Each structure stands twice: as C-alpha cells, then as structure tokens.
Amino acid sequence: MPYYNQNTTPLWRSVKEKCDNNNLWLNVFSELIGGDMAQLISNFDPSKHARTKCACPVHGGKTGKAYGLLKHSAQSGASVCNSCGIFSNGFDTIMAWTNWEFKTAVKYIAATKTVGLIQSNSTYLGPTTPKPEWKAPEIDWEAEKRKHERNLKYFEEAYSLESNQGQLAWHYFGNRGIDLSKIAPKNIKRFFGDVKLHTKMPYWAYVWDHDTGKLAEKPVMIAKLPALLSWIRNPKGQKSNLHVTYLTEDGFKATDFLWQQWCDVSDIDPDEIPASFRKKFAPDTKKLRSSIEDKPISGGALQLGLPTEVMAVSEGLENIACFMSDFDNEEIAAWGLLNATLMGKWVPPHYDNKPLTKAVLVLADHDKAGIDNAILLRDRLATYHVHCYIVTPLMVFGEGNEDGVNAKTDWNDVYQQFGEGSLSTLFNESFFANLREGYPLDIPLPVFGN
C-alpha cells in the first residue's frame, strides 16, 4: 500500500477526489460505521432521497426515523437529518457518526481498504463514541390531553355556519361555486355539526432566522384569521383532530395574506426572493392541528353524513361539498379524506368488523398522488369485500375539454367550470344502483375498478 506524500496535494483533498470520482463513500461508510448505517446502505436507492431512515447519529430523535441517505450519497457522501439538516459531504457524515475531529476522520478514511492512500496500524473496529441509542420517548399524557382540550376550546369558540357570524363560510363556498343550501337536510345537519367558522384563529409558523440561515427552532404567531374548523373522526366516529382552512375577510383562501405576514415577521422582502423559495417555505392555508398520540387520524375522515350502503369519498372539504350540493341524496353519504395520503389509508365505517357500506365511489384528483392513493384505497376496500370504483375529472370531462381541464384537476375545479347539475347528471340514480350491485358503470371513459 503506498504511503501518502505530504509534499503533494493535501490528504483530505485526495481522499475527497478519490471517493467522489469513484462513488466510494458508501463503501467507506460500511468499513467505518456499520450498525444502522449498514441498513441504510443495503436499502440505498439512487433514485430516491432517504428511502430508509434511522435514528440521527447526533441527537437520536423522537421517532427513530429522522436520518437517511440522499440520492447522491455514493458520490458526495452527504446525508440528511430532519432536524440537524444536511451533512454536506462524506467527512461531515463520518464525523457525525464517530465524533472524530476533521483531521482524525481524514486519516481513518484514507487508511480504509476502499481508499488506501495511507497505511495504518490502527485496530479500529468502530466509532470511538457510540451514537445515541434511540428509545421511544415517554409520552406526556397530560400534554396530549391539553392538545385535545385546546381543539375542543377552539371549536366551542367558533360559530355555527347557520349564524350571522358564520356567513363568511357561505361566501367561501360560494366563491368556489358551492351552494350549501342545496345539501340534503339530513346531511347538512352533520355538516353544520362538524364544520364551524372561527373568526380569529391563531396561525403559528416557523419564520426565517437570518443568524442561522434557516427556519427558527420555535414557531411564532404571525396572524389571527377567520378559519373553517372541521373535525376529523376516526373509523368509530370519534373526534380525532381539527383540520383548519384559513380565510380572508372576503371569503377566499388566505394564501397571499399569510405569505406577506410570514415575510414581514421574517424581515424578508418577498419581491427580492425567487419563486422556489416561496414554494418551499410559504405557510399552508390548510393545516392539521398538532397530532395527538391517542387520537390518530390515519383511517379517519371528515364524516359529513352518517354511513350509507353506497358512499362517495374525495380529497378535501371543497370537493366533497360540491358533490353533496349537486347530488341532493340522503342515501349517499359523502366524506372528505383531506389529502391523497389519507385517502390511501382510509378505513370504511364498520361495526363488529363488518363494513357498514357495500360500495364506494372514489372521486380522485387527476394527479399521480391522487390516482396512486386511490388505487391503494381500492385494494384496502377489497379486503373488506367493498366494491370500489375510481373516477378522476379527466376520465369523464377531459375529452374535448383539454383547454379547460388541465392535467392537475380536482372535482371542485370541474364543478366550477361545468356548473350546477354537472355531477348529478353523471352520477345519477342508475349509476349508483349499478355501483351498489357491482355492475359495470355506464360512464364515458374507462374506470379503474375491482
């Protein structure tokens, strides 16, 4: 093995060039780290960031899944932690796992069989200081209880949509082409019971810290705004958490207002930063309240109506509200599944392990996430012996309307474009009768079905 000549290129640079140019960093990690890193390496996929995760070598973390490799880790040696950020090269990654100083790390890396730039008499067999052992954190049940109590308090403070103070919600839905007065009386009772308007809902956000060049560690309140509060209920019908949609005083989503508030508090001029920065850091107008340990939302929904033999589900409150207002039928319950991920995890209402529904119409968004998770839901429903049919907007409205219906479209977009009656004409009594019996469905374009 050749000795390193100190009169030439610095050792660290030679190490970096050899590892970077030959994609050797994962081999180096295998020699020097092992343990959880070996598992990350065995599951490494250069097409995906952090395909497998483990506890962070620096701080451990609460979940044991805070840390992972990046697509380019073999070439760069970089890795990432949800809290610590990116370890930008192989030296940083090695130092995070071993607690070595930079010079020590360079020498150990150079002496590996993979790199072979210097000889070593070391009997090194692993990191000099063990990484923190991850343990599941103890749950502060009093804190979890307080979270739920705060949710109850906010909902109690909020106004019924039937009150004068709740009229802003009608403007919001009206701005999206939805007339709540056309929802069937039986269903609107549940709708009004689980959806209310808070006139001054706090918005907490992590703002920009100019000293560190990243988001601050603790959130601050940047605004108090009108907001729709909607209960998410678990498959047993119990309240799990609140979904919040922040609004402007004239009944639109508060997207631009919250962005301006965030920039003001962060001392940032929004006109001087690239669009990519806003896309990454802008506050969301739709948020879930903090998760509660014993009240998971996975499998849950906005249960806007009691379970029926035939049901319709869709992403978001607005999508399902336009369906409910256009298809005035108390025999068809329509539930909102918030987002694509929760759609894929929804559990149908059941009692004593028996489903209370026979068939489900999945009104999926026409994008990859929407369709992929709708298919996951279809497979899940099959285990309950529930018929499932997936329909996307472009499947039934796209032909001849490509200019008006783009490739990323949801059902509220369709409803606003084609107007009242567009959904009830498509999903008529005959349609649902066939769906109930599992018969082929008479719609213009193909449907994913089981």
Tab-separated table of C-alpha atoms in Angstrom:
chain	number	residue	atom	x	y	z
A	1	MET	CA	0.000	0.000	0.000
A	2	PRO	CA	1.571	3.373	-0.970
A	3	TYR	CA	2.466	5.976	1.625
A	4	TYR	CA	0.971	9.415	1.264
A	5	ASN	CA	3.470	12.130	0.225
A	6	GLN	CA	2.724	15.230	2.288
A	7	ASN	CA	4.522	17.481	-0.206
A	8	THR	CA	1.785	16.974	-2.776
A	9	THR	CA	-1.974	17.552	-2.693
A	10	PRO	CA	-3.475	17.813	0.828
A	11	LEU	CA	-4.587	14.427	2.089
A	12	TRP	CA	-8.208	15.466	2.622
A	13	ARG	CA	-8.448	16.673	-0.973
A	14	SER	CA	-7.003	13.440	-2.354
A	15	VAL	CA	-9.449	11.449	-0.230
A	16	LYS	CA	-12.379	13.547	-1.397
A	17	GLU	CA	-11.409	13.392	-5.062
A	18	LYS	CA	-10.945	9.617	-4.990
A	19	CYS	CA	-14.222	8.969	-3.156
A	20	ASP	CA	-16.254	11.486	-5.158
A	21	ASN	CA	-14.908	10.493	-8.559
A	22	ASN	CA	-15.344	6.767	-7.943
A	23	ASN	CA	-18.574	6.782	-5.894
A	24	LEU	CA	-16.795	5.201	-2.928
A	25	TRP	CA	-18.449	6.873	0.040
A	26	LEU	CA	-20.911	4.097	0.827
A	27	ASN	CA	-18.048	1.588	0.859
A	28	VAL	CA	-16.175	3.849	3.271
A	29	PHE	CA	-19.238	4.095	5.496
A	30	SER	CA	-19.508	0.298	5.509
A	31	GLU	CA	-15.925	-0.004	6.762
A	32	LEU	CA	-16.018	2.739	9.380
A	33	ILE	CA	-19.578	2.902	10.680
A	34	GLY	CA	-21.693	-0.217	10.271
A	35	GLY	CA	-24.745	-0.602	12.525
A	36	ASP	CA	-27.784	1.342	11.367
A	37	MET	CA	-25.742	2.786	8.504
A	38	ALA	CA	-25.345	-0.729	7.097
A	39	GLN	CA	-29.132	-0.996	6.901
A	40	LEU	CA	-29.369	2.367	5.126
A	41	ILE	CA	-26.732	1.254	2.629
A	42	SER	CA	-28.416	-2.098	1.946
A	43	ASN	CA	-31.657	-0.269	1.086
A	44	PHE	CA	-29.982	2.593	-0.776
A	45	ASP	CA	-31.757	3.653	-3.976
A	46	PRO	CA	-30.067	6.388	-6.073
A	47	SER	CA	-33.477	7.389	-7.453
A	48	LYS	CA	-34.930	8.262	-4.030
A	49	HIS	CA	-33.936	10.503	-1.144
A	50	ALA	CA	-33.878	8.814	2.282
A	51	ARG	CA	-35.631	5.630	1.181
A	52	THR	CA	-34.865	4.080	4.580
A	53	LYS	CA	-34.333	6.068	7.769
A	54	CYS	CA	-32.882	5.518	11.222
A	55	ALA	CA	-32.185	7.500	14.395
A	56	CYS	CA	-29.965	10.552	13.910
A	57	PRO	CA	-26.338	9.876	14.984
A	58	VAL	CA	-26.190	13.341	16.589
A	59	HIS	CA	-29.410	13.749	18.554
A	60	GLY	CA	-31.311	10.483	18.189
A	61	GLY	CA	-34.750	11.979	17.525
A	62	LYS	CA	-38.237	11.171	18.723
A	63	THR	CA	-39.241	8.638	16.072
A	64	GLY	CA	-36.032	6.781	15.280
A	65	LYS	CA	-36.572	7.735	11.633
A	66	ALA	CA	-35.065	11.206	11.371
A	67	TYR	CA	-31.925	10.396	9.379
A	68	GLY	CA	-31.223	8.984	5.928
A	69	LEU	CA	-29.076	8.961	2.804
A	70	LEU	CA	-29.610	11.125	-0.276
A	71	LYS	CA	-29.786	10.167	-3.950
A	72	HIS	CA	-26.181	11.266	-4.474
A	73	SER	CA	-24.708	9.871	-1.229
A	74	ALA	CA	-22.465	7.358	-3.018
A	75	GLN	CA	-20.829	10.211	-4.939
A	76	SER	CA	-20.960	13.016	-2.357
A	77	GLY	CA	-21.056	11.231	0.992
A	78	ALA	CA	-23.867	13.551	2.071
A	79	SER	CA	-26.700	12.546	4.405
A	80	VAL	CA	-29.638	14.321	6.000
A	81	CYS	CA	-31.489	14.670	9.303
A	82	ASN	CA	-34.953	16.204	9.596
A	83	SER	CA	-33.763	18.390	12.490
A	84	CYS	CA	-29.995	18.833	12.037
A	85	GLY	CA	-30.219	19.428	8.300
A	86	ILE	CA	-27.805	18.178	5.644
A	87	PHE	CA	-24.368	16.743	6.364
A	88	SER	CA	-22.995	18.021	3.091
A	89	ASN	CA	-20.128	15.585	2.399
A	90	GLY	CA	-18.596	12.302	3.456
A	91	PHE	CA	-16.363	13.881	6.072
A	92	ASP	CA	-19.336	15.518	7.800
A	93	THR	CA	-21.249	12.242	7.752
A	94	ILE	CA	-18.329	10.267	9.228
A	95	MET	CA	-17.752	12.941	11.890
A	96	ALA	CA	-21.433	12.885	12.859
A	97	TRP	CA	-21.307	9.135	13.478
A	98	THR	CA	-17.877	8.928	15.168
A	99	ASN	CA	-17.427	12.286	16.927
A	100	TRP	CA	-13.941	12.496	15.408
A	101	GLU	CA	-12.208	15.765	14.616
A	102	PHE	CA	-11.750	16.504	10.915
A	103	LYS	CA	-8.045	15.528	10.819
A	104	THR	CA	-8.745	12.236	12.552
A	105	ALA	CA	-11.617	11.454	10.207
A	106	VAL	CA	-9.442	12.158	7.156
A	107	LYS	CA	-6.731	9.750	8.347
A	108	TYR	CA	-9.155	6.938	9.155
A	109	ILE	CA	-10.877	7.331	5.771
A	110	ALA	CA	-7.550	7.447	3.928
A	111	ALA	CA	-6.456	4.236	5.665
A	112	THR	CA	-9.534	2.207	4.731
A	113	LYS	CA	-9.190	-0.661	2.272
A	114	THR	CA	-11.572	1.225	0.000
A	115	VAL	CA	-9.406	4.358	-0.227
A	116	GLY	CA	-5.922	3.012	0.581
A	117	LEU	CA	-3.986	6.291	0.497
A	118	ILE	CA	-2.048	5.676	3.733
A	119	GLN	CA	-1.095	2.706	5.875
A	120	SER	CA	-2.424	2.365	9.380
A	121	ASN	CA	-1.533	0.228	12.370
A	122	SER	CA	-4.900	1.051	13.932
A	123	THR	CA	-7.013	-1.727	15.349
A	124	TYR	CA	-10.096	0.446	14.898
A	125	LEU	CA	-13.269	-1.607	14.882
A	126	GLY	CA	-15.978	1.045	15.091
A	127	PRO	CA	-16.858	4.597	16.129
A	128	THR	CA	-14.849	5.868	19.110
A	129	THR	CA	-18.027	7.101	20.782
A	130	PRO	CA	-21.310	5.294	20.213
A	131	LYS	CA	-24.139	7.186	18.585
A	132	PRO	CA	-27.118	7.919	20.810
A	133	GLU	CA	-29.262	4.847	21.279
A	134	TRP	CA	-32.766	5.615	20.123
A	135	LYS	CA	-35.515	4.925	22.588
A	136	ALA	CA	-39.178	5.641	22.143
A	137	PRO	CA	-39.849	8.872	24.048
A	138	GLU	CA	-42.040	8.777	27.093
A	139	ILE	CA	-45.451	10.196	26.277
A	140	ASP	CA	-46.607	13.170	28.297
A	141	TRP	CA	-50.255	12.191	28.515
A	142	GLU	CA	-51.189	15.420	30.252
A	143	ALA	CA	-49.754	17.379	27.315
A	144	GLU	CA	-51.667	15.179	24.861
A	145	LYS	CA	-54.844	15.769	26.852
A	146	ARG	CA	-54.256	19.538	26.711
A	147	LYS	CA	-53.951	19.383	22.909
A	148	HIS	CA	-57.394	17.824	22.631
A	149	GLU	CA	-58.820	20.288	25.146
A	150	ARG	CA	-57.469	23.187	23.058
A	151	ASN	CA	-59.137	21.725	19.977
A	152	LEU	CA	-62.430	21.485	21.853
A	153	LYS	CA	-61.995	25.066	23.077
A	154	TYR	CA	-61.338	26.449	19.584
A	155	PHE	CA	-64.336	24.598	18.181
A	156	GLU	CA	-66.532	25.824	21.025
A	157	GLU	CA	-65.397	29.413	20.327
A	158	ALA	CA	-66.241	29.033	16.630
A	159	TYR	CA	-69.612	29.975	15.151
A	160	SER	CA	-72.191	27.740	13.539
A	161	LEU	CA	-72.467	28.192	9.780
A	162	GLU	CA	-76.147	28.895	10.401
A	163	SER	CA	-75.354	32.000	12.495
A	164	ASN	CA	-74.758	35.545	11.236
A	165	GLN	CA	-71.113	35.312	12.295
A	166	GLY	CA	-70.712	32.136	10.246
A	167	GLN	CA	-71.818	33.666	6.940
A	168	LEU	CA	-68.224	34.105	5.772
A	169	ALA	CA	-68.106	30.336	5.277
A	170	TRP	CA	-71.040	30.611	2.842
A	171	HIS	CA	-69.082	33.252	0.909
A	172	TYR	CA	-66.054	30.959	0.813
A	173	PHE	CA	-68.025	28.035	-0.580
A	174	GLY	CA	-69.945	30.379	-2.876
A	175	ASN	CA	-66.653	31.658	-4.293
A	176	ARG	CA	-65.960	28.040	-5.232
A	177	GLY	CA	-69.346	27.547	-6.894
A	178	ILE	CA	-70.905	25.637	-3.981
A	179	ASP	CA	-74.367	26.393	-2.571
A	180	LEU	CA	-74.583	24.813	0.884
A	181	SER	CA	-78.357	25.316	0.992
A	182	LYS	CA	-78.726	22.568	-1.632
A	183	ILE	CA	-77.229	19.859	0.545
A	184	ALA	CA	-79.832	17.341	1.706
A	185	PRO	CA	-81.286	18.269	5.151
A	186	LYS	CA	-80.147	15.029	6.783
A	187	ASN	CA	-76.586	15.544	5.567
A	188	ILE	CA	-76.386	19.284	6.215
A	189	LYS	CA	-77.184	18.651	9.882
A	190	ARG	CA	-73.982	16.618	10.240
A	191	PHE	CA	-72.103	19.108	8.045
A	192	PHE	CA	-73.058	22.014	10.299
A	193	GLY	CA	-72.277	19.910	13.358
A	194	ASP	CA	-68.691	19.166	12.337
A	195	VAL	CA	-67.751	22.335	10.403
A	196	LYS	CA	-67.730	25.782	12.046
A	197	LEU	CA	-66.162	29.208	11.492
A	198	HIS	CA	-63.650	30.697	13.926
A	199	THR	CA	-63.278	34.447	13.415
A	200	LYS	CA	-59.783	34.857	14.943
A	201	MET	CA	-57.905	31.588	14.665
A	202	PRO	CA	-54.178	31.931	15.527
A	203	TYR	CA	-51.663	30.991	12.845
A	204	TRP	CA	-48.315	29.756	14.163
A	205	ALA	CA	-45.348	29.384	11.824
A	206	TYR	CA	-41.609	28.811	11.826
A	207	VAL	CA	-40.173	32.055	10.458
A	208	TRP	CA	-36.768	32.727	8.920
A	209	ASP	CA	-33.759	33.096	11.226
A	210	HIS	CA	-31.179	35.310	9.497
A	211	ASP	CA	-28.479	34.363	12.025
A	212	THR	CA	-28.607	30.667	11.160
A	213	GLY	CA	-29.836	30.959	7.569
A	214	LYS	CA	-32.697	28.547	8.175
A	215	LEU	CA	-36.077	28.340	9.889
A	216	ALA	CA	-36.210	29.243	13.564
A	217	GLU	CA	-36.400	26.409	16.084
A	218	LYS	CA	-39.644	27.627	17.679
A	219	PRO	CA	-42.829	28.842	15.952
A	220	VAL	CA	-44.336	32.288	16.482
A	221	MET	CA	-47.865	33.552	15.907
A	222	ILE	CA	-47.907	35.585	12.689
A	223	ALA	CA	-51.646	36.291	12.370
A	224	LYS	CA	-55.185	35.738	13.633
A	225	LEU	CA	-57.580	34.995	10.796
A	226	PRO	CA	-61.054	33.667	10.039
A	227	ALA	CA	-60.840	29.907	9.598
A	228	LEU	CA	-63.010	26.912	8.852
A	229	LEU	CA	-62.623	24.276	11.564
A	230	SER	CA	-63.549	20.721	10.561
A	231	TRP	CA	-63.497	17.653	12.784
A	232	ILE	CA	-61.661	14.588	11.563
A	233	ARG	CA	-63.282	11.488	13.011
A	234	ASN	CA	-61.760	8.025	13.289
A	235	PRO	CA	-63.478	4.928	11.837
A	236	LYS	CA	-65.510	4.622	15.053
A	237	GLY	CA	-66.875	8.142	14.611
A	238	GLN	CA	-64.860	9.636	17.478
A	239	LYS	CA	-63.277	13.092	17.166
A	240	SER	CA	-59.545	12.810	16.429
A	241	ASN	CA	-58.255	16.214	15.377
A	242	LEU	CA	-59.141	19.519	13.758
A	243	HIS	CA	-58.464	20.492	10.165
A	244	VAL	CA	-58.117	24.254	9.671
A	245	THR	CA	-58.602	26.285	6.474
A	246	TYR	CA	-57.508	29.922	6.871
A	247	LEU	CA	-59.579	32.543	5.035
A	248	THR	CA	-59.506	36.216	4.127
A	249	GLU	CA	-62.256	38.590	5.253
A	250	ASP	CA	-63.879	38.343	1.799
A	251	GLY	CA	-64.061	34.555	1.741
A	252	PHE	CA	-61.004	33.322	-0.152
A	253	LYS	CA	-58.091	31.165	0.970
A	254	ALA	CA	-55.557	33.382	2.769
A	255	THR	CA	-52.607	32.250	0.643
A	256	ASP	CA	-51.166	35.648	-0.297
A	257	PHE	CA	-52.003	37.282	3.044
A	258	LEU	CA	-50.184	34.602	5.048
A	259	TRP	CA	-47.181	34.777	2.736
A	260	GLN	CA	-46.932	38.538	3.244
A	261	GLN	CA	-47.297	38.142	7.016
A	262	TRP	CA	-44.605	35.469	7.078
A	263	CYS	CA	-42.246	37.681	5.090
A	264	ASP	CA	-42.943	40.688	7.337
A	265	VAL	CA	-42.200	38.759	10.526
A	266	SER	CA	-39.150	37.146	8.876
A	267	ASP	CA	-37.910	40.581	7.721
A	268	ILE	CA	-37.825	39.407	4.093
A	269	ASP	CA	-38.790	41.393	1.009
A	270	PRO	CA	-40.996	38.987	-0.999
A	271	ASP	CA	-40.141	40.814	-4.237
A	272	GLU	CA	-36.442	40.035	-3.869
A	273	ILE	CA	-36.564	36.264	-3.474
A	274	PRO	CA	-37.050	33.537	-6.104
A	275	ALA	CA	-40.330	31.724	-6.591
A	276	SER	CA	-38.653	28.490	-5.482
A	277	PHE	CA	-38.097	29.983	-2.020
A	278	ARG	CA	-41.786	30.795	-1.661
A	279	LYS	CA	-42.756	27.347	-2.889
A	280	LYS	CA	-40.573	25.767	-0.208
A	281	PHE	CA	-41.311	27.987	2.793
A	282	ALA	CA	-44.706	29.670	2.267
A	283	PRO	CA	-47.272	28.960	5.015
A	284	ASP	CA	-50.022	26.491	4.126
A	285	THR	CA	-53.569	27.817	4.236
A	286	LYS	CA	-54.778	24.343	5.185
A	287	LYS	CA	-53.331	22.746	8.288
A	288	LEU	CA	-53.920	19.942	10.724
A	289	ARG	CA	-53.641	20.798	14.386
A	290	SER	CA	-50.786	19.076	16.262
A	291	SER	CA	-51.143	15.311	16.248
A	292	ILE	CA	-52.457	13.693	19.417
A	293	GLU	CA	-50.861	10.423	20.499
A	294	ASP	CA	-54.036	8.512	21.361
A	295	LYS	CA	-56.185	10.111	18.641
A	296	PRO	CA	-54.580	9.166	15.293
A	297	ILE	CA	-56.175	10.476	12.110
A	298	SER	CA	-54.973	7.609	9.905
A	299	GLY	CA	-58.060	5.833	8.611
A	300	GLY	CA	-60.234	8.818	9.512
A	301	ALA	CA	-62.243	11.346	7.518
A	302	LEU	CA	-64.458	14.400	7.545
A	303	GLN	CA	-67.587	12.325	8.127
A	304	LEU	CA	-70.200	14.607	6.579
A	305	GLY	CA	-73.207	12.365	6.972
A	306	LEU	CA	-73.966	9.015	8.587
A	307	PRO	CA	-72.661	5.875	6.824
A	308	THR	CA	-74.773	4.556	3.954
A	309	GLU	CA	-74.697	1.428	1.788
A	310	VAL	CA	-73.209	3.450	-1.057
A	311	MET	CA	-70.742	6.215	-0.262
A	312	ALA	CA	-68.609	8.766	-2.086
A	313	VAL	CA	-65.191	9.925	-0.875
A	314	SER	CA	-62.847	12.587	-2.195
A	315	GLU	CA	-59.835	14.649	-1.192
A	316	GLY	CA	-60.744	17.810	0.643
A	317	LEU	CA	-63.776	19.514	2.120
A	318	GLU	CA	-64.465	21.553	-1.033
A	319	ASN	CA	-64.517	18.564	-3.375
A	320	ILE	CA	-66.984	16.679	-1.258
A	321	ALA	CA	-69.129	19.779	-0.559
A	322	CYS	CA	-69.677	20.401	-4.282
A	323	PHE	CA	-70.703	16.763	-4.707
A	324	MET	CA	-73.124	16.993	-1.764
A	325	SER	CA	-74.707	20.209	-3.057
A	326	ASP	CA	-75.096	18.910	-6.621
A	327	PHE	CA	-76.260	15.409	-5.746
A	328	ASP	CA	-79.010	16.014	-3.194
A	329	ASN	CA	-79.499	12.475	-1.936
A	330	GLU	CA	-79.679	11.448	1.714
A	331	GLU	CA	-78.975	7.842	0.752
A	332	ILE	CA	-75.439	8.666	-0.431
A	333	ALA	CA	-73.046	9.744	2.325
A	334	ALA	CA	-70.112	11.835	1.114
A	335	TRP	CA	-66.958	12.010	3.221
A	336	GLY	CA	-63.803	14.102	2.785
A	337	LEU	CA	-60.404	12.427	3.122
A	338	LEU	CA	-58.328	15.643	3.372
A	339	ASN	CA	-55.411	14.643	1.137
A	340	ALA	CA	-54.107	11.885	-1.099
A	341	THR	CA	-52.100	10.179	1.652
A	342	LEU	CA	-55.081	9.919	3.992
A	343	MET	CA	-57.192	8.660	1.097
A	344	GLY	CA	-54.857	5.711	0.723
A	345	LYS	CA	-55.224	4.935	4.449
A	346	TRP	CA	-58.987	5.392	4.856
A	347	VAL	CA	-60.873	2.652	6.682
A	348	PRO	CA	-64.573	2.282	5.793
A	349	PRO	CA	-67.098	2.581	8.621
A	350	HIS	CA	-67.683	-0.777	10.223
A	351	TYR	CA	-69.285	-2.402	13.228
A	352	ASP	CA	-68.122	-5.635	14.832
A	353	ASN	CA	-65.570	-5.986	11.988
A	354	LYS	CA	-68.325	-5.831	9.371
A	355	PRO	CA	-68.411	-2.906	6.905
A	356	LEU	CA	-71.476	-0.676	7.003
A	357	THR	CA	-71.133	0.128	3.317
A	358	LYS	CA	-71.292	-2.060	0.208
A	359	ALA	CA	-69.764	0.224	-2.407
A	360	VAL	CA	-67.591	3.338	-2.531
A	361	LEU	CA	-67.183	5.857	-5.334
A	362	VAL	CA	-63.697	7.382	-5.111
A	363	LEU	CA	-63.609	10.871	-6.642
A	364	ALA	CA	-59.840	11.129	-7.050
A	365	ASP	CA	-57.829	14.182	-8.067
A	366	HIS	CA	-56.301	13.817	-11.514
A	367	ASP	CA	-52.657	13.758	-10.470
A	368	LYS	CA	-50.182	10.992	-9.701
A	369	ALA	CA	-50.582	11.163	-5.919
A	370	GLY	CA	-54.368	11.189	-6.194
A	371	ILE	CA	-54.557	8.194	-8.516
A	372	ASP	CA	-51.842	6.169	-6.731
A	373	ASN	CA	-53.535	6.554	-3.350
A	374	ALA	CA	-56.980	5.900	-4.807
A	375	ILE	CA	-55.646	2.562	-6.032
A	376	LEU	CA	-54.237	1.850	-2.556
A	377	LEU	CA	-57.700	2.570	-1.168
A	378	ARG	CA	-59.322	0.292	-3.745
A	379	ASP	CA	-57.039	-2.542	-2.627
A	380	ARG	CA	-57.785	-1.833	1.033
A	381	LEU	CA	-61.555	-1.823	0.439
A	382	ALA	CA	-61.282	-5.163	-1.337
A	383	THR	CA	-60.136	-6.707	1.959
A	384	TYR	CA	-63.476	-5.570	3.425
A	385	HIS	CA	-65.343	-7.005	0.394
A	386	VAL	CA	-66.483	-3.492	-0.538
A	387	HIS	CA	-66.955	-2.601	-4.226
A	388	CYS	CA	-64.816	0.366	-5.240
A	389	TYR	CA	-64.693	2.471	-8.394
A	390	ILE	CA	-62.215	5.266	-9.046
A	391	VAL	CA	-63.096	8.236	-11.223
A	392	THR	CA	-60.941	11.284	-11.995
A	393	PRO	CA	-62.120	14.533	-13.647
A	394	LEU	CA	-60.215	13.978	-16.883
A	395	MET	CA	-61.652	10.499	-17.223
A	396	VAL	CA	-65.158	11.902	-17.606
A	397	PHE	CA	-64.735	15.540	-18.647
A	398	GLY	CA	-61.384	15.653	-20.406
A	399	GLU	CA	-62.285	14.621	-23.960
A	400	GLY	CA	-62.910	17.758	-25.973
A	401	ASN	CA	-62.224	19.995	-22.981
A	402	GLU	CA	-58.451	19.745	-22.748
A	403	ASP	CA	-58.045	23.527	-22.738
A	404	GLY	CA	-60.407	23.962	-19.815
A	405	VAL	CA	-59.440	20.933	-17.742
A	406	ASN	CA	-55.709	20.687	-17.213
A	407	ALA	CA	-53.640	17.699	-16.177
A	408	LYS	CA	-53.857	18.516	-12.464
A	409	THR	CA	-57.542	18.954	-11.730
A	410	ASP	CA	-59.836	18.238	-8.806
A	411	TRP	CA	-63.607	17.857	-8.699
A	412	ASN	CA	-64.259	21.366	-7.434
A	413	ASP	CA	-62.383	22.698	-10.491
A	414	VAL	CA	-64.724	20.654	-12.680
A	415	TYR	CA	-67.794	21.842	-10.810
A	416	GLN	CA	-66.796	25.490	-11.149
A	417	GLN	CA	-66.211	25.068	-14.874
A	418	PHE	CA	-69.246	22.983	-15.867
A	419	GLY	CA	-71.669	24.259	-13.242
A	420	GLU	CA	-74.692	23.038	-11.347
A	421	GLY	CA	-76.003	19.668	-12.468
A	422	SER	CA	-72.705	18.520	-13.991
A	423	LEU	CA	-72.084	15.921	-11.282
A	424	SER	CA	-75.672	14.794	-10.684
A	425	THR	CA	-76.086	14.205	-14.429
A	426	LEU	CA	-73.047	11.941	-14.452
A	427	PHE	CA	-73.616	10.226	-11.112
A	428	ASN	CA	-77.363	9.578	-11.415
A	429	GLU	CA	-79.647	7.074	-9.704
A	430	SER	CA	-78.869	4.409	-12.286
A	431	PHE	CA	-75.141	4.911	-11.757
A	432	PHE	CA	-75.396	4.335	-8.012
A	433	ALA	CA	-77.771	1.411	-8.425
A	434	ASN	CA	-75.166	-0.305	-10.598
A	435	LEU	CA	-72.407	0.649	-8.179
A	436	ARG	CA	-74.364	-0.869	-5.295
A	437	GLU	CA	-74.682	-4.176	-7.134
A	438	GLY	CA	-71.155	-4.165	-8.509
A	439	TYR	CA	-72.334	-3.913	-12.125
A	440	PRO	CA	-70.284	-2.247	-14.897
A	441	LEU	CA	-70.721	1.518	-14.795
A	442	ASP	CA	-72.089	3.484	-17.745
A	443	ILE	CA	-69.759	6.479	-17.931
A	444	PRO	CA	-67.977	7.981	-20.959
A	445	LEU	CA	-64.414	6.884	-20.234
A	446	PRO	CA	-62.757	3.840	-18.589
A	447	VAL	CA	-62.714	3.470	-14.817
A	448	PHE	CA	-60.224	1.678	-12.589
A	449	GLY	CA	-62.370	-0.927	-10.856
A	450	ASN	CA	-62.338	-4.196	-8.962
